[in-house]
């Protein structure tokens, strides 16, 4: 059974800092790993998707890496901005198109 | 905008009642998944529908049931509501076999 853990649970940083969010998963037989953003009371927005055969993906100030052998993924956010404040969730896709989510990291970027 | 719409956005029900939540998937997407997200938790997979058939189910009791219609829209029904059913219910649509998935804004259910 896939279990996904995210550390830290919450993070507060001043604007401009570079930061790393961590995600670990127990079952390395995942098809892909996605990072989502969730604003308070809202749905999920997909940020980056890494296929199991890939090592990393980049989009703007975001970079996500995947290490299947160690069961870890990281989301790197460069030059953080107050608009980045949200909850970030990682999810592994296993057989049957089911996503298994972590509990998220709640990020606050202070102006 | 993801093209996935859910209704209602908020509702309050009494313990023991039944509720129906609705989801309209993005145009062309034939697969709908439902997730339950309790406060402070990550979403939990309830079930998935593909071409009007259930195509996978998470660890939820039978009182959670669903439907998918020929236009690929979907309903989530929950019978005999319990206080712990209070959560944000998210609908996601995708094309079977593809990785891109779009989530709706969710339906907030409060059971009192």
PDB file of C-alpha atoms in Angstrom, chain A:
ATOM      1  CA  UNK A   1       0.000   0.000   0.000  1.00  0.00           C
ATOM      2  CA  UNK A   2       1.391   3.352  -1.056  1.00  0.00           C
ATOM      3  CA  UNK A   3       1.971   5.904   1.694  1.00  0.00           C
ATOM      4  CA  UNK A   4       3.120   9.457   0.999  1.00  0.00           C
ATOM      5  CA  UNK A   5       4.675  11.746   3.595  1.00  0.00           C
ATOM      6  CA  UNK A   6       5.495  15.431   3.292  1.00  0.00           C
ATOM      7  CA  UNK A   7       7.949  17.402   5.387  1.00  0.00           C
ATOM      8  CA  UNK A   8       7.710  20.034   6.749  1.00  0.00           C
ATOM      9  CA  UNK A   9       3.992  20.320   7.512  1.00  0.00           C
ATOM     10  CA  UNK A  10       4.265  24.105   7.562  1.00  0.00           C
ATOM     11  CA  UNK A  11       6.875  26.612   6.501  1.00  0.00           C
ATOM     12  CA  UNK A  12       7.141  30.398   6.826  1.00  0.00           C
ATOM     13  CA  UNK A  13       9.838  32.254   4.893  1.00  0.00           C
ATOM     14  CA  UNK A  14      10.599  35.869   3.964  1.00  0.00           C
ATOM     15  CA  UNK A  15      10.062  36.922   0.406  1.00  0.00           C
ATOM     16  CA  UNK A  16      12.952  36.165  -1.926  1.00  0.00           C
ATOM     17  CA  UNK A  17      14.145  33.003  -0.241  1.00  0.00           C
ATOM     18  CA  UNK A  18      14.773  29.793  -2.126  1.00  0.00           C
ATOM     19  CA  UNK A  19      13.077  26.814  -0.493  1.00  0.00           C
ATOM     20  CA  UNK A  20      12.714  23.054  -0.762  1.00  0.00           C
ATOM     21  CA  UNK A  21       9.646  20.971   0.006  1.00  0.00           C
ATOM     22  CA  UNK A  22      10.084  17.255   0.580  1.00  0.00           C
ATOM     23  CA  UNK A  23       7.928  14.283  -0.320  1.00  0.00           C
ATOM     24  CA  UNK A  24       8.635  10.624   0.392  1.00  0.00           C
ATOM     25  CA  UNK A  25       6.730   7.547  -0.759  1.00  0.00           C
ATOM     26  CA  UNK A  26       6.887   3.905   0.246  1.00  0.00           C
ATOM     27  CA  UNK A  27       6.103   2.103  -3.020  1.00  0.00           C
ATOM     28  CA  UNK A  28       8.688   2.752  -5.720  1.00  0.00           C
ATOM     29  CA  UNK A  29       6.400   1.181  -8.358  1.00  0.00           C
ATOM     30  CA  UNK A  30       4.770   4.492  -9.171  1.00  0.00           C
ATOM     31  CA  UNK A  31       3.962   5.606 -12.705  1.00  0.00           C
ATOM     32  CA  UNK A  32       4.525   9.273 -11.972  1.00  0.00           C
ATOM     33  CA  UNK A  33       4.762  11.859  -9.216  1.00  0.00           C
ATOM     34  CA  UNK A  34       2.848  15.120  -9.319  1.00  0.00           C
ATOM     35  CA  UNK A  35       3.049  18.301  -7.328  1.00  0.00           C
ATOM     36  CA  UNK A  36      -0.129  20.291  -6.799  1.00  0.00           C
ATOM     37  CA  UNK A  37      -0.929  23.673  -5.338  1.00  0.00           C
ATOM     38  CA  UNK A  38      -4.062  24.269  -3.275  1.00  0.00           C
ATOM     39  CA  UNK A  39      -5.244  27.702  -2.211  1.00  0.00           C
ATOM     40  CA  UNK A  40      -7.426  27.871   0.937  1.00  0.00           C
ATOM     41  CA  UNK A  41     -10.821  26.285   0.365  1.00  0.00           C
ATOM     42  CA  UNK A  42     -10.093  25.655  -3.314  1.00  0.00           C
ATOM     43  CA  UNK A  43      -9.398  22.768  -5.633  1.00  0.00           C
ATOM     44  CA  UNK A  44      -6.020  21.512  -6.796  1.00  0.00           C
ATOM     45  CA  UNK A  45      -3.859  22.938  -9.555  1.00  0.00           C
ATOM     46  CA  UNK A  46      -1.213  20.703 -11.089  1.00  0.00           C
ATOM     47  CA  UNK A  47       2.236  22.318 -11.041  1.00  0.00           C
ATOM     48  CA  UNK A  48       4.641  19.662 -12.267  1.00  0.00           C
ATOM     49  CA  UNK A  49       4.431  16.016 -13.287  1.00  0.00           C
ATOM     50  CA  UNK A  50       7.471  13.742 -13.346  1.00  0.00           C
ATOM     51  CA  UNK A  51       7.231  10.420 -15.131  1.00  0.00           C
ATOM     52  CA  UNK A  52       8.833   7.426 -13.410  1.00  0.00           C
ATOM     53  CA  UNK A  53      11.531   7.401 -16.106  1.00  0.00           C
ATOM     54  CA  UNK A  54      12.435  11.050 -15.536  1.00  0.00           C
ATOM     55  CA  UNK A  55      14.625  12.672 -12.903  1.00  0.00           C
ATOM     56  CA  UNK A  56      13.264  16.207 -12.881  1.00  0.00           C
ATOM     57  CA  UNK A  57      10.908  18.742 -14.394  1.00  0.00           C
ATOM     58  CA  UNK A  58      11.071  22.513 -14.453  1.00  0.00           C
ATOM     59  CA  UNK A  59       8.477  25.220 -14.901  1.00  0.00           C
ATOM     60  CA  UNK A  60       9.497  28.813 -14.337  1.00  0.00           C
ATOM     61  CA  UNK A  61      10.725  29.198 -10.771  1.00  0.00           C
ATOM     62  CA  UNK A  62       9.696  25.648  -9.892  1.00  0.00           C
ATOM     63  CA  UNK A  63      11.845  22.544 -10.190  1.00  0.00           C
ATOM     64  CA  UNK A  64      10.779  19.081  -9.082  1.00  0.00           C
ATOM     65  CA  UNK A  65      13.040  16.060  -8.813  1.00  0.00           C
ATOM     66  CA  UNK A  66      12.281  12.381  -8.433  1.00  0.00           C
ATOM     67  CA  UNK A  67      14.466   9.599  -7.014  1.00  0.00           C
ATOM     68  CA  UNK A  68      12.514   6.355  -7.217  1.00  0.00           C
ATOM     69  CA  UNK A  69      15.243   4.272  -5.614  1.00  0.00           C
ATOM     70  CA  UNK A  70      15.123   6.291  -2.412  1.00  0.00           C
ATOM     71  CA  UNK A  71      11.384   7.011  -2.615  1.00  0.00           C
ATOM     72  CA  UNK A  72      11.826  10.765  -2.565  1.00  0.00           C
ATOM     73  CA  UNK A  73      10.782  13.835  -4.486  1.00  0.00           C
ATOM     74  CA  UNK A  74      11.561  17.473  -3.853  1.00  0.00           C
ATOM     75  CA  UNK A  75       9.952  20.684  -5.041  1.00  0.00           C
ATOM     76  CA  UNK A  76      12.346  23.613  -5.261  1.00  0.00           C
ATOM     77  CA  UNK A  77      10.890  27.119  -5.381  1.00  0.00           C
ATOM     78  CA  UNK A  78      13.296  29.868  -6.351  1.00  0.00           C
ATOM     79  CA  UNK A  79      12.962  33.487  -5.250  1.00  0.00           C
ATOM     80  CA  UNK A  80       9.723  32.938  -3.347  1.00  0.00           C
ATOM     81  CA  UNK A  81       6.945  35.532  -3.561  1.00  0.00           C
ATOM     82  CA  UNK A  82       3.915  36.239  -1.341  1.00  0.00           C
ATOM     83  CA  UNK A  83       1.739  34.894  -4.155  1.00  0.00           C
ATOM     84  CA  UNK A  84       3.378  31.476  -3.650  1.00  0.00           C
ATOM     85  CA  UNK A  85       1.612  31.178  -0.284  1.00  0.00           C
ATOM     86  CA  UNK A  86      -0.544  28.055  -0.476  1.00  0.00           C
ATOM     87  CA  UNK A  87      -0.540  24.383   0.442  1.00  0.00           C
ATOM     88  CA  UNK A  88       1.624  22.181  -1.740  1.00  0.00           C
ATOM     89  CA  UNK A  89       0.674  18.540  -2.153  1.00  0.00           C
ATOM     90  CA  UNK A  90       2.582  15.718  -3.782  1.00  0.00           C
ATOM     91  CA  UNK A  91       0.826  12.661  -5.172  1.00  0.00           C
ATOM     92  CA  UNK A  92       2.038   9.374  -6.566  1.00  0.00           C
ATOM     93  CA  UNK A  93       0.106   7.615  -9.310  1.00  0.00           C
ATOM     94  CA  UNK A  94      -0.074   3.857  -8.927  1.00  0.00           C
ATOM     95  CA  UNK A  95      -1.909   1.187 -10.913  1.00  0.00           C
ATOM     96  CA  UNK A  96      -5.510   1.962 -11.746  1.00  0.00           C
ATOM     97  CA  UNK A  97      -4.974   5.688 -12.168  1.00  0.00           C
ATOM     98  CA  UNK A  98      -5.365   6.304  -8.447  1.00  0.00           C
ATOM     99  CA  UNK A  99      -3.464   9.201  -6.893  1.00  0.00           C
ATOM    100  CA  UNK A 100      -2.105   8.819  -3.360  1.00  0.00           C
ATOM    101  CA  UNK A 101      -1.564  12.203  -1.737  1.00  0.00           C
ATOM    102  CA  UNK A 102       0.604  13.393   1.089  1.00  0.00           C
ATOM    103  CA  UNK A 103      -0.838  15.643   3.793  1.00  0.00           C
ATOM    104  CA  UNK A 104       0.764  18.720   2.254  1.00  0.00           C
ATOM    105  CA  UNK A 105       3.127  21.518   3.227  1.00  0.00           C
ATOM    106  CA  UNK A 106       1.477  24.811   4.127  1.00  0.00           C
ATOM    107  CA  UNK A 107       3.717  27.612   2.861  1.00  0.00           C
ATOM    108  CA  UNK A 108       3.558  31.243   3.938  1.00  0.00           C
ATOM    109  CA  UNK A 109       5.823  33.777   2.219  1.00  0.00           C
ATOM    110  CA  UNK A 110       6.112  36.991   4.224  1.00  0.00           C
ATOM    111  CA  UNK A 111       6.481  40.304   2.323  1.00  0.00           C
TER     112      UNK A 111
END
